[in-house]
CSV table of C-alpha atoms and ligand atoms in Angstrom, one decimal:
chain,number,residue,atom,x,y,z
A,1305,UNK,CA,-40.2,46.2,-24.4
A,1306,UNK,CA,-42.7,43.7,-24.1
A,1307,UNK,CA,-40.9,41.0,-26.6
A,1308,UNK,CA,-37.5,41.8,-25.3
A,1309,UNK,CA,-38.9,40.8,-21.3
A,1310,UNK,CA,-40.0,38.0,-22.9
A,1311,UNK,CA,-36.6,37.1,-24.9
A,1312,UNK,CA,-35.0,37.5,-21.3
A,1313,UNK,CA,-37.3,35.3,-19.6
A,1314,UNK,CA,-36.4,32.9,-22.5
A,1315,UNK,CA,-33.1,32.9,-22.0
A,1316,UNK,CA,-33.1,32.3,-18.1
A,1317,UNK,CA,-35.1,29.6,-19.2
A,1318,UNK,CA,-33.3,27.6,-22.0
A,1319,UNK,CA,-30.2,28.2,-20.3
A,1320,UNK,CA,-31.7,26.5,-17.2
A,1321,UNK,CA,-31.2,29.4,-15.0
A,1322,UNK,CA,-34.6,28.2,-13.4
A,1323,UNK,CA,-34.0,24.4,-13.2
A,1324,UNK,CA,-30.3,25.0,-11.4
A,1325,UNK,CA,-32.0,27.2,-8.7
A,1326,UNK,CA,-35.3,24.9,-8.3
A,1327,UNK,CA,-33.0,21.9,-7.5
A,1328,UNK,CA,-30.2,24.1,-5.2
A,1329,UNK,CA,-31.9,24.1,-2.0
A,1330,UNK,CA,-29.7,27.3,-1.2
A,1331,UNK,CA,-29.8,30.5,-2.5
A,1332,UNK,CA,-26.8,31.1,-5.0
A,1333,UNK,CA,-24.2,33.8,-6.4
A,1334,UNK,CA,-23.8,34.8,-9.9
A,1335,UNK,CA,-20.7,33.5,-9.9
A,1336,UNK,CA,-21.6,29.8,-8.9
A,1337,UNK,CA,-24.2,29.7,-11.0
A,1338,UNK,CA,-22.5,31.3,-14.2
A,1339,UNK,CA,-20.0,28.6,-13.6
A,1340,UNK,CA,-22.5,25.4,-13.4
A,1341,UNK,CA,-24.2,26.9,-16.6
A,1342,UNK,CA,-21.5,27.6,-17.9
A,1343,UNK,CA,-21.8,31.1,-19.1
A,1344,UNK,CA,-20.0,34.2,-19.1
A,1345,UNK,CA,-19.9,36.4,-15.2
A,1346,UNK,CA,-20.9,39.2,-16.8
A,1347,UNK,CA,-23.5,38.1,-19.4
A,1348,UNK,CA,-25.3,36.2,-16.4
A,1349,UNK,CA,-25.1,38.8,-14.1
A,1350,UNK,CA,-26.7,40.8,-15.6
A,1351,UNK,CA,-29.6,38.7,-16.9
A,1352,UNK,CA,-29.9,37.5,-13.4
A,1353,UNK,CA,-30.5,41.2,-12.3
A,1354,UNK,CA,-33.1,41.8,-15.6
A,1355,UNK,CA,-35.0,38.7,-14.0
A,1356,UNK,CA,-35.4,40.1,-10.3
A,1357,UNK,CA,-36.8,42.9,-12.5
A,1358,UNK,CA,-39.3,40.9,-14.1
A,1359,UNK,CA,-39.8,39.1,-10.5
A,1360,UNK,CA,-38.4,35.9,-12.1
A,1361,UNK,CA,-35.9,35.9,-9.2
A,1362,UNK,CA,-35.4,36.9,-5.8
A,1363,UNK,CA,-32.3,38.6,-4.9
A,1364,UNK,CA,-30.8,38.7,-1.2
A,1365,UNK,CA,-27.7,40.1,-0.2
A,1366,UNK,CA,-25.2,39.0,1.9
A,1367,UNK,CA,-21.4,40.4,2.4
A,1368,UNK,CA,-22.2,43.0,-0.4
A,1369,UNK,CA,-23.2,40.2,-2.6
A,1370,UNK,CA,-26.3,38.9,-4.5
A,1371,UNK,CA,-28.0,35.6,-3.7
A,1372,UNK,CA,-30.4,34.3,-6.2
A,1373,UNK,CA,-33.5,32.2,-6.3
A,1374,UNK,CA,-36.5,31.5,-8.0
A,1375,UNK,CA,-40.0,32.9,-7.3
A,1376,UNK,CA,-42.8,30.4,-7.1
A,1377,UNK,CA,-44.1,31.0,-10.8
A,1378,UNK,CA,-40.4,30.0,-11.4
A,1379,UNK,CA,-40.3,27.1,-9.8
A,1380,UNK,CA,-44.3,26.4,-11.1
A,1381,UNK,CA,-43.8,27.5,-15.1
A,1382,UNK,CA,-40.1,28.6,-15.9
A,1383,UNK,CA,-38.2,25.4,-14.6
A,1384,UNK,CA,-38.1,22.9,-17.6
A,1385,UNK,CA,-37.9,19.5,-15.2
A,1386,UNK,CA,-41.6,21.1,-13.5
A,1387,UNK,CA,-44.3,19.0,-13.9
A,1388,UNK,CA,-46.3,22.3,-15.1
A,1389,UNK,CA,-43.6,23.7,-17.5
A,1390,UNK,CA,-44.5,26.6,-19.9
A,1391,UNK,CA,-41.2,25.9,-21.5
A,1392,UNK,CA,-42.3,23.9,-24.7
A,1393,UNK,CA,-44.6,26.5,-25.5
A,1394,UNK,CA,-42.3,29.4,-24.5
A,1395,UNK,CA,-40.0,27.8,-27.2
A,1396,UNK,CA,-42.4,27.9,-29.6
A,1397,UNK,CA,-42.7,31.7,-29.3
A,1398,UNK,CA,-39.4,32.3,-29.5
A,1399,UNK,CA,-38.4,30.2,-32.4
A,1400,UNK,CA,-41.7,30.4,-34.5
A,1401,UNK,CA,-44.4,33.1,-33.6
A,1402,UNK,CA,-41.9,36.2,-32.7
A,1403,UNK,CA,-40.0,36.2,-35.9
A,1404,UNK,CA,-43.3,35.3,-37.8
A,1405,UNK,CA,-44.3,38.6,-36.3
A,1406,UNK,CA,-42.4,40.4,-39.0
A,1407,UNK,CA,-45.0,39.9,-41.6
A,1408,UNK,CA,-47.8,41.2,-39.0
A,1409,UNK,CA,-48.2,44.2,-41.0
A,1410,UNK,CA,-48.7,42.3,-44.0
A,1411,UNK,CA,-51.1,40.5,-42.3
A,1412,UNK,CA,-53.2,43.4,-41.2
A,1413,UNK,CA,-52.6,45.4,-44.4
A,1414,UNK,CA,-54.0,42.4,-46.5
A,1415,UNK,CA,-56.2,40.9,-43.8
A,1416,UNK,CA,-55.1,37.2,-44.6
A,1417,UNK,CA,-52.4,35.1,-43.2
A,1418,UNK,CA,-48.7,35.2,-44.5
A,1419,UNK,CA,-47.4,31.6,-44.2
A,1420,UNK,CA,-46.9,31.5,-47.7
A,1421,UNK,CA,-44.1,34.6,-46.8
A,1422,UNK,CA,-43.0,32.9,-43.8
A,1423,UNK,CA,-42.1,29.4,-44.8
A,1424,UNK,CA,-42.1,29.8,-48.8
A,1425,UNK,CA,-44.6,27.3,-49.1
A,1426,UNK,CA,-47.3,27.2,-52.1
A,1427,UNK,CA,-49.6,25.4,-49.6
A,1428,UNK,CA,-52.3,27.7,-47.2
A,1429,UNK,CA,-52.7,24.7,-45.0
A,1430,UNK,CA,-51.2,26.4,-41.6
A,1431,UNK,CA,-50.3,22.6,-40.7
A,1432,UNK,CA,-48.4,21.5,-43.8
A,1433,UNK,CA,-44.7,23.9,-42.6
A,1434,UNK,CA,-45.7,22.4,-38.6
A,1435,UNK,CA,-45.5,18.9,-39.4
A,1436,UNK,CA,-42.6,19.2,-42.3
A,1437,UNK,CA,-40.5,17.5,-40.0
A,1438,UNK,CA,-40.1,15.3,-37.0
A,1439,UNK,CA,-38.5,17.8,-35.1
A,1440,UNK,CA,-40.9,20.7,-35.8
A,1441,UNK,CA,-43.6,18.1,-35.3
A,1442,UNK,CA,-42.9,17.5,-31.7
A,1443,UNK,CA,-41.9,21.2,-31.0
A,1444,UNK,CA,-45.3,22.0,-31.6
A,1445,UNK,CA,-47.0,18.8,-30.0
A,1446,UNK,CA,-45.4,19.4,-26.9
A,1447,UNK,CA,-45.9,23.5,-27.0
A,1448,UNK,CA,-49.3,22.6,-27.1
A,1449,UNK,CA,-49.4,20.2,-24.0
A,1450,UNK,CA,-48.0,22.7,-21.9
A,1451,UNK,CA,-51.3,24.4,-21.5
A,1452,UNK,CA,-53.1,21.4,-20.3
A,1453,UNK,CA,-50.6,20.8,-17.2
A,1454,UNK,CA,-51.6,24.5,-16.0
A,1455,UNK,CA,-55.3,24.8,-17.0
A,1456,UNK,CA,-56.3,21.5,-17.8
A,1457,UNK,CA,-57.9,20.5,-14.8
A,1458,UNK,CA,-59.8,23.6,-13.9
A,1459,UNK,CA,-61.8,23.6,-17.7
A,1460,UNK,CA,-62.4,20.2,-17.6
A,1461,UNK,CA,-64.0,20.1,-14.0
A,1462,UNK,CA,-66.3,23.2,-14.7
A,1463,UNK,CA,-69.0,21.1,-15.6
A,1464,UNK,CA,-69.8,17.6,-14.2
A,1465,UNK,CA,-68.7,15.6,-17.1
A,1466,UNK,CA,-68.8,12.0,-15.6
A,1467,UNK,CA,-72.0,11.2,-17.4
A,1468,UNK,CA,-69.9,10.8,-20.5
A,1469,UNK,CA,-67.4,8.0,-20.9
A,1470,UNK,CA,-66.5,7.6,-23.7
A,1471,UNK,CA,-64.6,10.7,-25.6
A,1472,UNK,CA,-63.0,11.6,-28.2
A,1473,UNK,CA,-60.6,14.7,-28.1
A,1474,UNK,CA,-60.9,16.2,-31.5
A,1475,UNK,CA,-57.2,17.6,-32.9
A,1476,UNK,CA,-56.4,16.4,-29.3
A,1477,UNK,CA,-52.7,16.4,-30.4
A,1478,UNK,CA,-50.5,14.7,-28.1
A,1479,UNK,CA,-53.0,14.3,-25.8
A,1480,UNK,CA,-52.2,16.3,-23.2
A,1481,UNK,CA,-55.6,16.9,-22.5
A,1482,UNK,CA,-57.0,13.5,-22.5
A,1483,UNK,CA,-54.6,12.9,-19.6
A,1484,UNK,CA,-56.0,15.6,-17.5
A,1485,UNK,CA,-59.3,13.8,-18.5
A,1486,UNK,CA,-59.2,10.7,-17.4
A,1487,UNK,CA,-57.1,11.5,-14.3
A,1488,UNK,CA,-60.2,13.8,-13.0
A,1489,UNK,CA,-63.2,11.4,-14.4
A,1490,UNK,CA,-61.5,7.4,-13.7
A,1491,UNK,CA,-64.3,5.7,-15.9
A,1492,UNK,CA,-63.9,7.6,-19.0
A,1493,UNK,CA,-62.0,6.3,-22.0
A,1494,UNK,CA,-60.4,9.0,-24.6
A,1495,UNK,CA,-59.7,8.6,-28.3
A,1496,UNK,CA,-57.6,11.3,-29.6
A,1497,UNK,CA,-58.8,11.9,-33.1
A,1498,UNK,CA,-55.4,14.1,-34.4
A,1499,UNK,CA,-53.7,14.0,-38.2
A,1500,UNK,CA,-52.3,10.4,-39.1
A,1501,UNK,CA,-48.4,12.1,-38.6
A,1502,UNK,CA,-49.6,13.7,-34.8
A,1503,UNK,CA,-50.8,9.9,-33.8
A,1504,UNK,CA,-47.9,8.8,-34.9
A,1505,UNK,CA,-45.4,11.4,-33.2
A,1506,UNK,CA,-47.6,11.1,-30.0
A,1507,UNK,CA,-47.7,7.0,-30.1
A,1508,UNK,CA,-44.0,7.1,-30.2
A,1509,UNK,CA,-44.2,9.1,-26.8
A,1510,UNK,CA,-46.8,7.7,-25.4
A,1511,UNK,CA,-46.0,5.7,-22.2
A,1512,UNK,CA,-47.4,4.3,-19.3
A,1513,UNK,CA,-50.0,1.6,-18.4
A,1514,UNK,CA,-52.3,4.2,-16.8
A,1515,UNK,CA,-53.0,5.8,-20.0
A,1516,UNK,CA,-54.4,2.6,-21.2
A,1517,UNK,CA,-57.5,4.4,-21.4
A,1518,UNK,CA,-56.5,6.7,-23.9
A,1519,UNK,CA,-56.2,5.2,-27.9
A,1520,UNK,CA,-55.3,7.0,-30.8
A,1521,UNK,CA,-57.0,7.3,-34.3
A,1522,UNK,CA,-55.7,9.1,-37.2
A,1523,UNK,CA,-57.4,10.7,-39.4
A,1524,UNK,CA,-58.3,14.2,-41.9
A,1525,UNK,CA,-61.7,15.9,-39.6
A,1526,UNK,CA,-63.1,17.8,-42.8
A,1527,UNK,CA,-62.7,14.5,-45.2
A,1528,UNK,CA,-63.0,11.0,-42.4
A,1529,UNK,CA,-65.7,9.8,-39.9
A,1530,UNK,CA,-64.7,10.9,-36.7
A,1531,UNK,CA,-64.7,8.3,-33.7
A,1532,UNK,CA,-68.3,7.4,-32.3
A,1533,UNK,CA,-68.5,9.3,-28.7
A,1534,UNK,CA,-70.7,10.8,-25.6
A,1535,UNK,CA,-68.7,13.8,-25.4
A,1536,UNK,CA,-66.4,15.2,-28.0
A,1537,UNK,CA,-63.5,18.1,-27.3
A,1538,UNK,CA,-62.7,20.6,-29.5
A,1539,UNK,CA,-59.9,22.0,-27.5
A,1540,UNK,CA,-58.1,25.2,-29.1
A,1541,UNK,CA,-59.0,24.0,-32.4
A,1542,UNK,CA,-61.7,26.0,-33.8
A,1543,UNK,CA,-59.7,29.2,-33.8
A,1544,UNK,CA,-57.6,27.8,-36.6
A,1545,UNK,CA,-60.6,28.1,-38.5
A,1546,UNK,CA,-63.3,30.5,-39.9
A,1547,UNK,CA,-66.8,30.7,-39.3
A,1548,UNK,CA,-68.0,28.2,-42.1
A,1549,UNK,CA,-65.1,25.7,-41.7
A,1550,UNK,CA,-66.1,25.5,-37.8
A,1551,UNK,CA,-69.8,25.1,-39.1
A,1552,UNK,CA,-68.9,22.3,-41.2
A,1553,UNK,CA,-66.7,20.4,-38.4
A,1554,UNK,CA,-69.1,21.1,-35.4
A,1555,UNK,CA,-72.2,19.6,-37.8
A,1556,UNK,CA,-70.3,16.7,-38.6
A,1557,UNK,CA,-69.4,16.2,-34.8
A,1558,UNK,CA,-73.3,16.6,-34.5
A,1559,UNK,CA,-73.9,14.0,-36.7
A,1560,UNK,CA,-71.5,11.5,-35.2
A,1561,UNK,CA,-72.9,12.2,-31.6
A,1562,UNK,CA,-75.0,10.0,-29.8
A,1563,UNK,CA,-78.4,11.3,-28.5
A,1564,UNK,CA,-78.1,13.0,-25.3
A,1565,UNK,CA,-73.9,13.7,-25.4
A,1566,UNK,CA,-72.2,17.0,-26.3
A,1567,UNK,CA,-69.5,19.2,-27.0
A,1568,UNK,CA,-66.7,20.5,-25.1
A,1569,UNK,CA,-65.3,23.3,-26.7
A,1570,UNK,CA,-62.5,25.1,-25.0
A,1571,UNK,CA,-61.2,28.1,-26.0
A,1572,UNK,CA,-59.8,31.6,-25.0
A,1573,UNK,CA,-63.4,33.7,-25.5
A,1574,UNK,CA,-63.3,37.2,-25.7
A,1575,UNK,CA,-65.1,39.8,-23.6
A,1576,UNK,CA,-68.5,41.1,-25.8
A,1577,UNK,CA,-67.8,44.6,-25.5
A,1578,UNK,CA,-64.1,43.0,-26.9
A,1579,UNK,CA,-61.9,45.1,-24.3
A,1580,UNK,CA,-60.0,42.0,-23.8
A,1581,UNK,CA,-59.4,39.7,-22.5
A,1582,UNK,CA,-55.6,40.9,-23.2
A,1583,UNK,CA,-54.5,37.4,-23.7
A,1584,UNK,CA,-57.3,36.7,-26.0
A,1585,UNK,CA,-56.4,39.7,-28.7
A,1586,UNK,CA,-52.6,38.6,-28.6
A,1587,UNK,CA,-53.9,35.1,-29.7
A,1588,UNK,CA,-56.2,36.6,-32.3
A,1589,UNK,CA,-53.5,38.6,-33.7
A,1590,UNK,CA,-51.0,35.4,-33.5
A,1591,UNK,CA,-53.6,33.0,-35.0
A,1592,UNK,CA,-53.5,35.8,-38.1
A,1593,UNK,CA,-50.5,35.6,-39.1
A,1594,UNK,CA,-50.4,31.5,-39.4
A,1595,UNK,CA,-54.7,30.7,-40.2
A,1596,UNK,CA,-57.2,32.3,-41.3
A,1597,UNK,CA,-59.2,31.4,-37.7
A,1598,UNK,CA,-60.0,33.8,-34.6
A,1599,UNK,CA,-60.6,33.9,-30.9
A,1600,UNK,CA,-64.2,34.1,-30.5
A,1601,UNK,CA,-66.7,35.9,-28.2
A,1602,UNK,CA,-69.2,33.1,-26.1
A,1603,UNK,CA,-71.9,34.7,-28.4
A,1604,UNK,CA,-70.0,34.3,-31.8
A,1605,UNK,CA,-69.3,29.9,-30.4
A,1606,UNK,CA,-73.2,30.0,-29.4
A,1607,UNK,CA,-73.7,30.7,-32.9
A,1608,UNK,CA,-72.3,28.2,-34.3
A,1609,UNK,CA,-72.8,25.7,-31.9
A,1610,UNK,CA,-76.5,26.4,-32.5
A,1611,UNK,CA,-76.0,26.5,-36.4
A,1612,UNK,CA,-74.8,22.9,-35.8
A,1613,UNK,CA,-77.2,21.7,-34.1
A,1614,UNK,CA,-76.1,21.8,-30.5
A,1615,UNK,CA,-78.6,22.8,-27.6
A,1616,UNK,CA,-78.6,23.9,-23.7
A,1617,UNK,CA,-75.4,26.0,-24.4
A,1618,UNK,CA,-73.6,26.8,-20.6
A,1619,UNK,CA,-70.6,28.3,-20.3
A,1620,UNK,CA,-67.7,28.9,-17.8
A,1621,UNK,CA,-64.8,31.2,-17.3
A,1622,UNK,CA,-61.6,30.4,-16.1
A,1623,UNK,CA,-58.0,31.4,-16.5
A,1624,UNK,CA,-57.3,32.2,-19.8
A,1625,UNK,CA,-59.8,30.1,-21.3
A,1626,UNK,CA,-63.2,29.3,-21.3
A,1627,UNK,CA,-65.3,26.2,-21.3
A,1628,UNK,CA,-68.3,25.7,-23.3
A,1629,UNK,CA,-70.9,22.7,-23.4
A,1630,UNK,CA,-73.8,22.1,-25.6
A,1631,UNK,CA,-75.8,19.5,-25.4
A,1632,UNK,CA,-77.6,17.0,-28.3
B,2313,LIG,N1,-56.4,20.4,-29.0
B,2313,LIG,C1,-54.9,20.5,-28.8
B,2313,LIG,C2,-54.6,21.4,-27.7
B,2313,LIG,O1,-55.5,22.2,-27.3
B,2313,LIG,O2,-53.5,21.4,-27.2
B,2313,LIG,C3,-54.2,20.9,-30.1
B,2313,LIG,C4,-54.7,22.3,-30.6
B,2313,LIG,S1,-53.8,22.7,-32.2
B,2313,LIG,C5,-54.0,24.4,-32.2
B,2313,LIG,C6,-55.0,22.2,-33.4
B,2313,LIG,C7,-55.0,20.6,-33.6
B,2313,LIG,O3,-55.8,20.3,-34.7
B,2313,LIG,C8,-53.6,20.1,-33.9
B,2313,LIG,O4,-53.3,19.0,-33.1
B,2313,LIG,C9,-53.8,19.7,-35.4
B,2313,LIG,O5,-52.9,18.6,-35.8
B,2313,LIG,C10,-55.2,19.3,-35.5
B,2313,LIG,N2,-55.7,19.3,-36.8
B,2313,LIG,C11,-55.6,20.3,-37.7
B,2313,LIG,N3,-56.2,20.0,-38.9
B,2313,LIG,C12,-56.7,18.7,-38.7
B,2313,LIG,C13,-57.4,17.9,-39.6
B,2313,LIG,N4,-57.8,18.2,-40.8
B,2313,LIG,N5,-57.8,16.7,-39.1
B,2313,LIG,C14,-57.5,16.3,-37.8
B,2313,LIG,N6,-56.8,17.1,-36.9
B,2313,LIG,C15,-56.4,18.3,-37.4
């Protein structure tokens, strides 16, 4: 049930269900708006009715028919032309992760990750079938951003960060992130430190003078120096790894850091007890299937933060994901 709301929530979605009611500034039939998409009557009827289900939609009636619009977490996250748009990442679900999920028992039966299976690749590097092409490339890239629009702010101002200026945003992909950073903290300066082909894709769609405070630098984490910083953000990128392969990234970042900066580490962190949180065990059991990583609980990251070298360990809580500083 649960992959099928999604599937219809997808389709609303890609077929732009979401962005033709954000910008109607009336409420519209089935038929009107069957005919702008243009889809069949009776195929979008019907998922326009399965949305008010999900309360995707509103429905009024008038004359004996239904008028449609969008809810606000439409118009927030579903509508692809909104500034906050889950889209990318919705996309990525759909066309990577739920028909990856096949091999999920194979996963659990064998307790290792089946990309092997999945993309008939001899490589176990979970990035090499990502970033086989452009296009797969950006899918992800972008998937990734979405995140930041939504969360971004709220994690990065749980702690006072304007001490540090200058950062580097470690796998910061397209850099997503790093916008949300220096938009909340004006005197900082971020250096994405991502794979050579990511800084390249995200240079190419990289725009405006404002983000002249952002620079790029390409790079392998486990075999190059990483960038000289205050402050360095490991954002979602420590559960694509296990326990020793974060050890041996988060000492390196040790080493590179200058006296008195730290580490940003944001990630979805699980409950201790590990009840949930719900979001956090569907990631974990994602994350298994492609890597051989895993959500973490805040004592598992203290850990190895401390196993790295970092001190003065604080945490905070927000949606979805955590944010977690430690000090050098
Ligand atoms: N931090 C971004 C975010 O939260 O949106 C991206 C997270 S993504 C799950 C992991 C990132 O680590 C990707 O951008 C990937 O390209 C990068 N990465 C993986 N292996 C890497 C390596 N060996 N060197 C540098 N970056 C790497």
């Amino acid at each position: 049930m649960f992959l099928f709301c999604f599937q219809i929530m997808f389709t609303a979605c890609e077929l732009g269900v979401f962005d033709l009611l954000l910008e109607s500034k009336e409420l519209l039939s089935s038929a009107v708006i069957a005919e702008r998409l243009g889809t069949s009557h009776i195929g979008l009827q019907r998922l326009l009715e399965a949305c008010v289900g999900l309360k995707l939609l509103r429905m009024e009636r008038k004359d004996n028919e239904g008028l449609f619009g969008n809810t606000d977490l439409a118009n927030l996250c579903l509508a692809k032309s909104s500034p906050r748009t889950q889209y990318n990442f919705m996309k990525l679900l759909s066309d990577i992760f739920y028909p990856g999920s096949q091999y999920l028992i194979d996963a659990v039966r064998e307790g290792k990750n089946q990309i092997q299976s999945l993309y008939a690749i001899a490589s176990n590097d979970p990035f090499e079938y990502v970033y086989s092409t452009e296009e797969r490339l950006q899918r992800f890239s972008s998937a990734m951003g979405d995140a930041w629009s939504l969360h971004g702010q709220e994690l990065l101002s749980a702690f006072d960060l304007s001490c540090f200026q200058v950062v580097c945003d470690v796998g910061g992909g397209n850099g997503a992130l790093a916008k949300e950073y220096i938009s909340l903290y004006p005197k900082a300066t971020v250096t994405i430190f991502d794979l050579p082909k990511v800084v390249e894709g995200a240079k190419k769609k990289s725009v405006s003078s404002e983000e002249c405070r952002i620079s790029f630098q390409g790079g392998d984490f486990f075999k190059d120096p990483v960038p000289e910083a205050d402050l360095y953000i490991l954002a979602r990128t420590l559960h694509d790894w296990d326990d020793d392969t974060c050890e041996q990234l988060l000492t390196k970042i040790y080493k590179a850091c200058k006296p008195g900066g730290g580490v940003l580490v944001l990630e979805t962190v699980i409950n201790e007890d590990r009840t949930g949180p719900f979001v956090g065990q569907i990631y974990s059991m994602m994350i298994m299937l492609f890597c051989d990583g895993k959500e973490r609980t805040q004592s598992e990251f203290n850990a190895l933060l401390n196993a790295a070298g970092f001190k003065e360990i604080q945490s905070k809580k927000g949606n979805n994901y955590g944010a977690i500083l430690g000090r050098k």
